Amino acid sequence: MIMFFALCLVAKAQLRTDFYQATCPDLLKIVRREVQSAIKTEMRMAASLLRLHFHDCFGCDASLLLDVTDSEKAALPNLNSARGFEVVDRIKSSVESACSGVVSCADILAIAARDSVVLSGGTSWKVLLGRRDGLVANQTGANNGLPSPFETLDVIISKFATVGLDVKDVVSLSGGHTIGLAKCSTFSNRLFNFSETGSPDSTMNQSMLTDLQNLCPLNSDGSNTAPFDRNSADLFDNHYFQNLINGKGLLGSDQILFSSDAAVTTNTKSLVLSYSSNSRLFLSDFADSMVKMGNISPLTGSAGEIRKNCRLVNS
């Protein structure tokens, strides 16, 4: 653990906000323009780009983007759900046109995630840059390391702790679910026979339960989608936490932050209450946690490479 935090401190020292000031001065403008265009075409893309950074950043090396055998795209947390890869391709192409061979795909993901939050009405933060791109994908690592909507709160907290993130990070980053949609397959276990009780999850609001049972009947293929943040699907705000208090969390991993026994002992319930009543506190903590997450084991210096194509290792 001491070695992990030593590596984090080294990485943080090497990443800096002005990394491309001389080599690609228009980088932030280019990424913002492309993200804005993508969100204008499809509002949901903001959440998709934010999620790409999150799912890549239990490593932060753009390995999620690789089209290879045993790709991370095919890992269970990403299969048929991670999206936005074509937008990343467009951003990369525009960046390459301005400054070829300079900017990593990992840094593009980090900037695009920040811009997605800002363009959805959320807060901004200064993105630390200087990551390089990984040479290999780690499907096993993605399967084992990324938190699942079906896991207990203790397991989720443990997975965050493994990469140096604490309980406050768990709750604030979960607040990213204030935008975006989820497939029925990620929450339908709560709707009919929850934990083999023969009944739905008792912590779910009854009106929401009825709506979701109609959207996701027992014989459905699980591909229909519902908003994470009921009644505030596209605005990056603290409404997600207000929903948790009212039993309107969509995923099991959302609602357990407030309603489980572990929510009291781990302090996630008190954090939900704080964020639900203090939007500024949530947005500030979310920004801090995003910077912290972006510092998880980045490749810097001469490690890795700067990919020409985010989907492929350079030949």
mmCIF file of C-alpha atoms in Angstrom:
data_model
loop_
_atom_site.group_PDB
_atom_site.id
_atom_site.type_symbol
_atom_site.label_atom_id
_atom_site.label_comp_id
_atom_site.label_asym_id
_atom_site.label_seq_id
_atom_site.Cartn_x
_atom_site.Cartn_y
_atom_site.Cartn_z
ATOM 1 C CA MET A 1 0.000 0.000 0.000
ATOM 2 C CA ILE A 2 2.879 2.375 0.802
ATOM 3 C CA MET A 3 4.364 1.622 -2.619
ATOM 4 C CA PHE A 4 1.002 2.384 -4.288
ATOM 5 C CA PHE A 5 0.746 5.821 -2.742
ATOM 6 C CA ALA A 6 4.397 6.512 -3.568
ATOM 7 C CA LEU A 7 3.620 5.747 -7.204
ATOM 8 C CA CYS A 8 0.565 8.027 -7.051
ATOM 9 C CA LEU A 9 2.661 10.883 -5.731
ATOM 10 C CA VAL A 10 5.216 10.390 -8.507
ATOM 11 C CA ALA A 11 2.450 10.285 -11.129
ATOM 12 C CA LYS A 12 0.829 13.420 -9.757
ATOM 13 C CA ALA A 13 4.159 15.220 -9.891
ATOM 14 C CA GLN A 14 4.593 14.249 -13.542
ATOM 15 C CA LEU A 15 1.067 15.186 -14.652
ATOM 16 C CA ARG A 16 0.396 18.895 -15.016
ATOM 17 C CA THR A 17 -2.292 21.158 -16.414
ATOM 18 C CA ASP A 18 -0.022 22.877 -18.947
ATOM 19 C CA PHE A 19 1.577 19.730 -20.347
ATOM 20 C CA TYR A 20 0.582 20.543 -23.965
ATOM 21 C CA GLN A 21 0.898 24.314 -23.750
ATOM 22 C CA ALA A 22 3.828 24.399 -26.187
ATOM 23 C CA THR A 23 3.185 21.255 -28.253
ATOM 24 C CA CYS A 24 -0.600 21.486 -28.769
ATOM 25 C CA PRO A 25 -1.840 24.883 -27.528
ATOM 26 C CA ASP A 26 -5.359 24.534 -28.974
ATOM 27 C CA LEU A 27 -5.978 21.075 -27.493
ATOM 28 C CA LEU A 28 -8.637 22.087 -24.957
ATOM 29 C CA LYS A 29 -10.553 24.121 -27.549
ATOM 30 C CA ILE A 30 -10.500 21.227 -30.023
ATOM 31 C CA VAL A 31 -11.764 18.675 -27.508
ATOM 32 C CA ARG A 32 -14.457 21.032 -26.187
ATOM 33 C CA ARG A 33 -15.721 21.703 -29.716
ATOM 34 C CA GLU A 34 -15.980 17.994 -30.565
ATOM 35 C CA VAL A 35 -17.633 17.056 -27.261
ATOM 36 C CA GLN A 36 -20.105 19.905 -27.663
ATOM 37 C CA SER A 37 -20.970 18.695 -31.150
ATOM 38 C CA ALA A 38 -21.448 15.114 -29.947
ATOM 39 C CA ILE A 39 -23.704 16.146 -27.058
ATOM 40 C CA LYS A 40 -25.726 18.392 -29.335
ATOM 41 C CA THR A 41 -26.357 15.346 -31.529
ATOM 42 C CA GLU A 42 -27.152 13.073 -28.562
ATOM 43 C CA MET A 43 -27.439 14.412 -25.026
ATOM 44 C CA ARG A 44 -26.757 10.965 -23.573
ATOM 45 C CA MET A 45 -23.229 11.092 -24.994
ATOM 46 C CA ALA A 46 -22.103 13.258 -22.074
ATOM 47 C CA ALA A 47 -22.715 10.384 -19.671
ATOM 48 C CA SER A 48 -21.157 7.892 -22.082
ATOM 49 C CA LEU A 49 -17.910 9.857 -22.351
ATOM 50 C CA LEU A 50 -17.765 10.340 -18.584
ATOM 51 C CA ARG A 51 -18.221 6.600 -18.120
ATOM 52 C CA LEU A 52 -15.456 5.787 -20.622
ATOM 53 C CA HIS A 53 -12.978 7.761 -18.528
ATOM 54 C CA PHE A 54 -14.214 6.115 -15.326
ATOM 55 C CA HIS A 55 -13.989 2.596 -16.736
ATOM 56 C CA ASP A 56 -10.586 3.270 -18.256
ATOM 57 C CA CYS A 57 -9.281 4.984 -15.150
ATOM 58 C CA PHE A 58 -8.912 2.099 -12.864
ATOM 59 C CA GLY A 59 -5.637 2.316 -14.875
ATOM 60 C CA CYS A 60 -5.957 5.565 -16.889
ATOM 61 C CA ASP A 61 -4.018 4.414 -19.962
ATOM 62 C CA ALA A 62 -6.718 4.267 -22.688
ATOM 63 C CA SER A 63 -6.500 0.475 -22.698
ATOM 64 C CA LEU A 64 -10.324 0.398 -22.800
ATOM 65 C CA LEU A 65 -10.207 1.832 -26.324
ATOM 66 C CA LEU A 66 -8.106 -0.954 -27.860
ATOM 67 C CA ASP A 67 -9.713 -3.270 -30.430
ATOM 68 C CA VAL A 68 -7.743 -6.408 -29.640
ATOM 69 C CA THR A 69 -8.292 -10.013 -28.636
ATOM 70 C CA ASP A 70 -9.449 -10.118 -24.997
ATOM 71 C CA SER A 71 -10.296 -6.427 -25.197
ATOM 72 C CA GLU A 72 -11.616 -4.526 -22.200
ATOM 73 C CA LYS A 73 -14.592 -3.620 -24.378
ATOM 74 C CA ALA A 74 -15.643 -7.258 -24.090
ATOM 75 C CA ALA A 75 -15.322 -7.339 -20.295
ATOM 76 C CA LEU A 76 -18.659 -7.781 -18.530
ATOM 77 C CA PRO A 77 -18.848 -4.205 -17.151
ATOM 78 C CA ASN A 78 -18.352 -2.830 -20.688
ATOM 79 C CA LEU A 79 -19.877 -5.386 -23.059
ATOM 80 C CA ASN A 80 -22.774 -3.856 -25.011
ATOM 81 C CA SER A 81 -22.794 -0.894 -22.630
ATOM 82 C CA ALA A 82 -19.587 1.133 -23.034
ATOM 83 C CA ARG A 83 -20.205 3.571 -25.868
ATOM 84 C CA GLY A 84 -18.869 6.777 -27.378
ATOM 85 C CA PHE A 85 -15.862 5.222 -29.077
ATOM 86 C CA GLU A 86 -16.699 6.896 -32.399
ATOM 87 C CA VAL A 87 -16.753 10.276 -30.661
ATOM 88 C CA VAL A 88 -13.303 9.601 -29.234
ATOM 89 C CA ASP A 89 -12.162 8.698 -32.759
ATOM 90 C CA ARG A 90 -13.424 12.051 -34.043
ATOM 91 C CA ILE A 91 -11.743 13.965 -31.248
ATOM 92 C CA LYS A 92 -8.478 12.120 -31.861
ATOM 93 C CA SER A 93 -8.647 12.834 -35.597
ATOM 94 C CA SER A 94 -9.171 16.545 -34.982
ATOM 95 C CA VAL A 95 -6.352 16.648 -32.458
ATOM 96 C CA GLU A 96 -4.020 14.776 -34.812
ATOM 97 C CA SER A 97 -4.777 17.287 -37.562
ATOM 98 C CA ALA A 98 -3.635 20.097 -35.271
ATOM 99 C CA CYS A 99 -0.664 18.410 -33.588
ATOM 100 C CA SER A 100 0.203 14.942 -34.862
ATOM 101 C CA GLY A 101 1.687 12.352 -32.532
ATOM 102 C CA VAL A 102 1.581 14.565 -29.453
ATOM 103 C CA VAL A 103 -1.589 13.978 -27.405
ATOM 104 C CA SER A 104 -2.437 10.637 -25.825
ATOM 105 C CA CYS A 105 -5.825 8.992 -26.072
ATOM 106 C CA ALA A 106 -5.794 8.689 -22.266
ATOM 107 C CA ASP A 107 -5.568 12.466 -21.925
ATOM 108 C CA ILE A 108 -8.317 12.932 -24.512
ATOM 109 C CA LEU A 109 -10.609 10.752 -22.372
ATOM 110 C CA ALA A 110 -9.783 12.827 -19.291
ATOM 111 C CA ILE A 111 -10.515 16.145 -21.005
ATOM 112 C CA ALA A 112 -13.679 14.832 -22.687
ATOM 113 C CA ALA A 113 -15.026 13.607 -19.337
ATOM 114 C CA ARG A 114 -14.522 17.046 -17.780
ATOM 115 C CA ASP A 115 -16.135 18.784 -20.746
ATOM 116 C CA SER A 116 -19.090 16.392 -20.658
ATOM 117 C CA VAL A 117 -19.793 17.366 -17.056
ATOM 118 C CA VAL A 118 -19.413 21.093 -17.748
ATOM 119 C CA LEU A 119 -21.642 20.979 -20.830
ATOM 120 C CA SER A 120 -24.300 19.160 -18.779
ATOM 121 C CA GLY A 121 -24.431 21.986 -16.256
ATOM 122 C CA GLY A 122 -21.880 20.643 -13.800
ATOM 123 C CA THR A 123 -18.685 22.037 -12.377
ATOM 124 C CA SER A 124 -15.300 22.359 -14.054
ATOM 125 C CA TRP A 125 -11.854 21.363 -12.838
ATOM 126 C CA LYS A 126 -8.313 21.646 -14.106
ATOM 127 C CA VAL A 127 -7.399 18.381 -15.829
ATOM 128 C CA LEU A 128 -3.889 17.175 -15.105
ATOM 129 C CA LEU A 129 -2.272 15.954 -18.330
ATOM 130 C CA GLY A 130 0.741 14.005 -19.498
ATOM 131 C CA ARG A 131 -0.588 10.443 -19.531
ATOM 132 C CA ARG A 132 0.631 8.047 -22.191
ATOM 133 C CA ASP A 133 -1.268 5.182 -23.802
ATOM 134 C CA GLY A 134 -0.964 1.569 -22.740
ATOM 135 C CA LEU A 135 0.209 -1.173 -25.060
ATOM 136 C CA VAL A 136 -2.079 -3.951 -23.824
ATOM 137 C CA ALA A 137 -5.677 -4.420 -22.725
ATOM 138 C CA ASN A 138 -6.552 -6.136 -19.457
ATOM 139 C CA GLN A 139 -9.945 -7.817 -19.764
ATOM 140 C CA THR A 140 -9.448 -9.854 -16.591
ATOM 141 C CA GLY A 141 -8.537 -6.740 -14.672
ATOM 142 C CA ALA A 142 -11.644 -4.959 -15.949
ATOM 143 C CA ASN A 143 -13.844 -7.910 -14.991
ATOM 144 C CA ASN A 144 -12.387 -8.152 -11.502
ATOM 145 C CA GLY A 145 -11.598 -4.540 -10.715
ATOM 146 C CA LEU A 146 -14.540 -2.481 -11.929
ATOM 147 C CA PRO A 147 -17.466 -2.200 -9.499
ATOM 148 C CA SER A 148 -20.702 -3.939 -10.463
ATOM 149 C CA PRO A 149 -24.291 -2.766 -9.887
ATOM 150 C CA PHE A 150 -25.000 -6.154 -8.287
ATOM 151 C CA GLU A 151 -22.293 -6.044 -5.624
ATOM 152 C CA THR A 152 -22.606 -5.198 -1.941
ATOM 153 C CA LEU A 153 -21.478 -1.840 -0.639
ATOM 154 C CA ASP A 154 -18.540 -3.381 1.204
ATOM 155 C CA VAL A 155 -17.259 -4.981 -2.001
ATOM 156 C CA ILE A 156 -17.627 -1.756 -3.969
ATOM 157 C CA ILE A 157 -15.804 0.232 -1.286
ATOM 158 C CA SER A 158 -13.055 -2.397 -1.268
ATOM 159 C CA LYS A 159 -12.595 -2.131 -5.048
ATOM 160 C CA PHE A 160 -12.256 1.632 -4.796
ATOM 161 C CA ALA A 161 -9.812 1.294 -1.889
ATOM 162 C CA THR A 162 -7.626 -1.050 -3.939
ATOM 163 C CA VAL A 163 -6.873 1.827 -6.313
ATOM 164 C CA GLY A 164 -6.510 4.437 -3.582
ATOM 165 C CA LEU A 165 -10.039 5.876 -3.572
ATOM 166 C CA ASP A 166 -11.960 6.282 -0.317
ATOM 167 C CA VAL A 167 -15.612 6.252 0.763
ATOM 168 C CA LYS A 168 -16.111 9.918 -0.115
ATOM 169 C CA ASP A 169 -14.869 9.110 -3.622
ATOM 170 C CA VAL A 170 -17.314 6.202 -3.863
ATOM 171 C CA VAL A 171 -20.284 8.426 -3.087
ATOM 172 C CA SER A 172 -19.244 11.526 -5.014
ATOM 173 C CA LEU A 173 -18.282 9.567 -8.135
ATOM 174 C CA SER A 174 -21.543 7.610 -7.926
ATOM 175 C CA GLY A 175 -23.119 11.041 -8.315
ATOM 176 C CA GLY A 176 -21.995 10.858 -11.937
ATOM 177 C CA HIS A 177 -25.223 8.890 -12.338
ATOM 178 C CA THR A 178 -27.023 12.218 -12.269
ATOM 179 C CA ILE A 179 -26.836 11.963 -16.076
ATOM 180 C CA GLY A 180 -27.285 9.056 -18.468
ATOM 181 C CA LEU A 181 -29.289 5.905 -18.976
ATOM 182 C CA ALA A 182 -29.004 2.279 -17.893
ATOM 183 C CA LYS A 183 -30.295 -0.892 -19.523
ATOM 184 C CA CYS A 184 -32.970 -2.970 -17.835
ATOM 185 C CA SER A 185 -30.449 -5.805 -17.511
ATOM 186 C CA THR A 186 -28.504 -3.759 -14.940
ATOM 187 C CA PHE A 187 -31.425 -3.276 -12.538
ATOM 188 C CA SER A 188 -34.190 -5.769 -13.458
ATOM 189 C CA ASN A 189 -33.000 -8.062 -10.649
ATOM 190 C CA ARG A 190 -34.666 -5.576 -8.293
ATOM 191 C CA LEU A 191 -38.076 -5.609 -9.974
ATOM 192 C CA PHE A 192 -39.654 -9.021 -9.365
ATOM 193 C CA ASN A 193 -37.732 -11.635 -7.398
ATOM 194 C CA PHE A 194 -35.090 -9.645 -5.568
ATOM 195 C CA SER A 195 -32.524 -11.809 -3.769
ATOM 196 C CA GLU A 196 -34.837 -14.780 -4.381
ATOM 197 C CA THR A 197 -37.426 -13.370 -1.970
ATOM 198 C CA GLY A 198 -40.247 -13.663 -4.502
ATOM 199 C CA SER A 199 -40.829 -9.913 -4.115
ATOM 200 C CA PRO A 200 -39.332 -6.737 -5.569
ATOM 201 C CA ASP A 201 -36.632 -4.773 -3.770
ATOM 202 C CA SER A 202 -38.482 -3.177 -0.850
ATOM 203 C CA THR A 203 -36.250 -0.095 -0.922
ATOM 204 C CA MET A 204 -37.562 0.996 -4.344
ATOM 205 C CA ASN A 205 -40.234 3.680 -4.571
ATOM 206 C CA GLN A 206 -43.574 2.054 -5.511
ATOM 207 C CA SER A 207 -44.449 4.376 -8.377
ATOM 208 C CA MET A 208 -40.994 3.952 -9.880
ATOM 209 C CA LEU A 209 -41.228 0.185 -9.398
ATOM 210 C CA THR A 210 -44.481 0.020 -11.363
ATOM 211 C CA ASP A 211 -43.048 2.106 -14.192
ATOM 212 C CA LEU A 212 -39.911 -0.030 -14.409
ATOM 213 C CA GLN A 213 -41.855 -3.308 -14.289
ATOM 214 C CA ASN A 214 -43.786 -2.098 -17.340
ATOM 215 C CA LEU A 215 -40.572 -1.005 -19.070
ATOM 216 C CA CYS A 216 -38.698 -4.199 -18.217
ATOM 217 C CA PRO A 217 -41.160 -7.125 -18.110
ATOM 218 C CA LEU A 218 -39.918 -10.549 -17.100
ATOM 219 C CA ASN A 219 -39.788 -11.802 -20.692
ATOM 220 C CA SER A 220 -37.884 -8.782 -22.072
ATOM 221 C CA ASP A 221 -34.363 -8.914 -23.497
ATOM 222 C CA GLY A 222 -33.135 -6.305 -21.024
ATOM 223 C CA SER A 223 -32.159 -3.758 -23.663
ATOM 224 C CA ASN A 224 -34.678 -1.015 -22.833
ATOM 225 C CA THR A 225 -33.222 1.927 -20.955
ATOM 226 C CA ALA A 226 -34.252 4.135 -18.044
ATOM 227 C CA PRO A 227 -32.645 7.328 -16.699
ATOM 228 C CA PHE A 228 -30.305 6.953 -13.738
ATOM 229 C CA ASP A 229 -31.639 10.197 -12.296
ATOM 230 C CA ARG A 230 -35.410 10.095 -12.501
ATOM 231 C CA ASN A 231 -36.886 13.518 -13.412
ATOM 232 C CA SER A 232 -33.454 15.083 -13.989
ATOM 233 C CA ALA A 233 -31.834 12.827 -16.567
ATOM 234 C CA ASP A 234 -29.663 15.321 -18.473
ATOM 235 C CA LEU A 235 -28.674 17.947 -15.891
ATOM 236 C CA PHE A 236 -25.521 17.428 -13.832
ATOM 237 C CA ASP A 237 -26.811 18.328 -10.371
ATOM 238 C CA ASN A 238 -27.374 16.822 -6.916
ATOM 239 C CA HIS A 239 -30.868 15.527 -7.726
ATOM 240 C CA TYR A 240 -29.477 11.970 -7.877
ATOM 241 C CA PHE A 241 -28.893 12.073 -4.112
ATOM 242 C CA GLN A 242 -32.367 13.439 -3.435
ATOM 243 C CA ASN A 243 -33.719 10.466 -5.363
ATOM 244 C CA LEU A 244 -31.783 8.020 -3.184
ATOM 245 C CA ILE A 245 -33.463 9.448 -0.081
ATOM 246 C CA ASN A 246 -36.842 8.858 -1.750
ATOM 247 C CA GLY A 247 -36.098 5.279 -2.838
ATOM 248 C CA LYS A 248 -35.594 6.258 -6.464
ATOM 249 C CA GLY A 249 -32.058 5.019 -7.070
ATOM 250 C CA LEU A 250 -32.022 2.979 -10.270
ATOM 251 C CA LEU A 251 -29.216 0.496 -9.712
ATOM 252 C CA GLY A 252 -28.866 -1.593 -6.614
ATOM 253 C CA SER A 253 -25.401 -0.065 -6.208
ATOM 254 C CA ASP A 254 -27.006 3.383 -6.188
ATOM 255 C CA GLN A 255 -29.704 2.738 -3.596
ATOM 256 C CA ILE A 256 -27.459 0.841 -1.172
ATOM 257 C CA LEU A 257 -25.481 4.055 -0.648
ATOM 258 C CA PHE A 258 -28.461 5.232 1.406
ATOM 259 C CA SER A 259 -30.721 2.289 2.259
ATOM 260 C CA SER A 260 -28.428 -0.600 3.221
ATOM 261 C CA ASP A 261 -27.286 -1.397 6.752
ATOM 262 C CA ALA A 262 -23.723 -0.861 5.557
ATOM 263 C CA ALA A 263 -24.620 2.683 4.487
ATOM 264 C CA VAL A 264 -24.716 3.680 8.137
ATOM 265 C CA THR A 265 -21.541 1.937 9.262
ATOM 266 C CA THR A 266 -19.496 3.052 6.247
ATOM 267 C CA ASN A 267 -20.746 6.658 6.349
ATOM 268 C CA THR A 268 -22.174 6.651 2.804
ATOM 269 C CA LYS A 269 -25.669 7.490 4.101
ATOM 270 C CA SER A 270 -24.486 10.668 5.806
ATOM 271 C CA LEU A 271 -22.619 11.685 2.634
ATOM 272 C CA VAL A 272 -25.780 11.162 0.556
ATOM 273 C CA LEU A 273 -27.691 13.375 2.983
ATOM 274 C CA SER A 274 -25.005 16.063 2.806
ATOM 275 C CA TYR A 275 -24.864 16.060 -0.985
ATOM 276 C CA SER A 276 -28.652 16.010 -1.320
ATOM 277 C CA SER A 277 -28.932 19.309 0.539
ATOM 278 C CA ASN A 278 -25.694 20.965 -0.588
ATOM 279 C CA SER A 279 -25.160 21.027 -4.339
ATOM 280 C CA ARG A 280 -21.970 23.048 -4.066
ATOM 281 C CA LEU A 281 -20.407 20.481 -1.725
ATOM 282 C CA PHE A 282 -21.258 17.630 -4.100
ATOM 283 C CA LEU A 283 -19.879 19.381 -7.168
ATOM 284 C CA SER A 284 -16.689 20.326 -5.334
ATOM 285 C CA ASP A 285 -16.134 16.805 -4.000
ATOM 286 C CA PHE A 286 -16.977 15.291 -7.383
ATOM 287 C CA ALA A 287 -14.347 17.454 -9.092
ATOM 288 C CA ASP A 288 -11.759 16.524 -6.454
ATOM 289 C CA SER A 289 -12.544 12.833 -6.857
ATOM 290 C CA MET A 290 -12.297 13.041 -10.646
ATOM 291 C CA VAL A 291 -8.800 14.523 -10.356
ATOM 292 C CA LYS A 292 -7.883 11.840 -7.830
ATOM 293 C CA MET A 293 -9.262 9.078 -10.064
ATOM 294 C CA GLY A 294 -7.365 10.489 -13.037
ATOM 295 C CA ASN A 295 -4.144 9.942 -11.096
ATOM 296 C CA ILE A 296 -4.612 6.176 -10.773
ATOM 297 C CA SER A 297 -1.494 4.537 -12.220
ATOM 298 C CA PRO A 298 -1.050 6.658 -15.357
ATOM 299 C CA LEU A 299 1.785 5.876 -17.726
ATOM 300 C CA THR A 300 4.146 8.844 -17.956
ATOM 301 C CA GLY A 301 7.590 9.744 -19.226
ATOM 302 C CA SER A 302 8.793 7.131 -21.717
ATOM 303 C CA ALA A 303 6.313 4.410 -20.666
ATOM 304 C CA GLY A 304 3.696 3.313 -23.193
ATOM 305 C CA GLU A 305 3.260 5.400 -26.321
ATOM 306 C CA ILE A 306 1.200 8.125 -27.974
ATOM 307 C CA ARG A 307 -1.207 6.164 -30.167
ATOM 308 C CA LYS A 308 -1.923 7.416 -33.662
ATOM 309 C CA ASN A 309 -5.242 5.553 -33.598
ATOM 310 C CA CYS A 310 -6.919 5.119 -30.231
ATOM 311 C CA ARG A 311 -8.142 1.647 -31.203
ATOM 312 C CA LEU A 312 -4.734 0.253 -32.178
ATOM 313 C CA VAL A 313 -1.218 0.060 -30.800
ATOM 314 C CA ASN A 314 1.240 1.785 -33.129
ATOM 315 C CA SER A 315 2.875 -0.589 -35.614
#
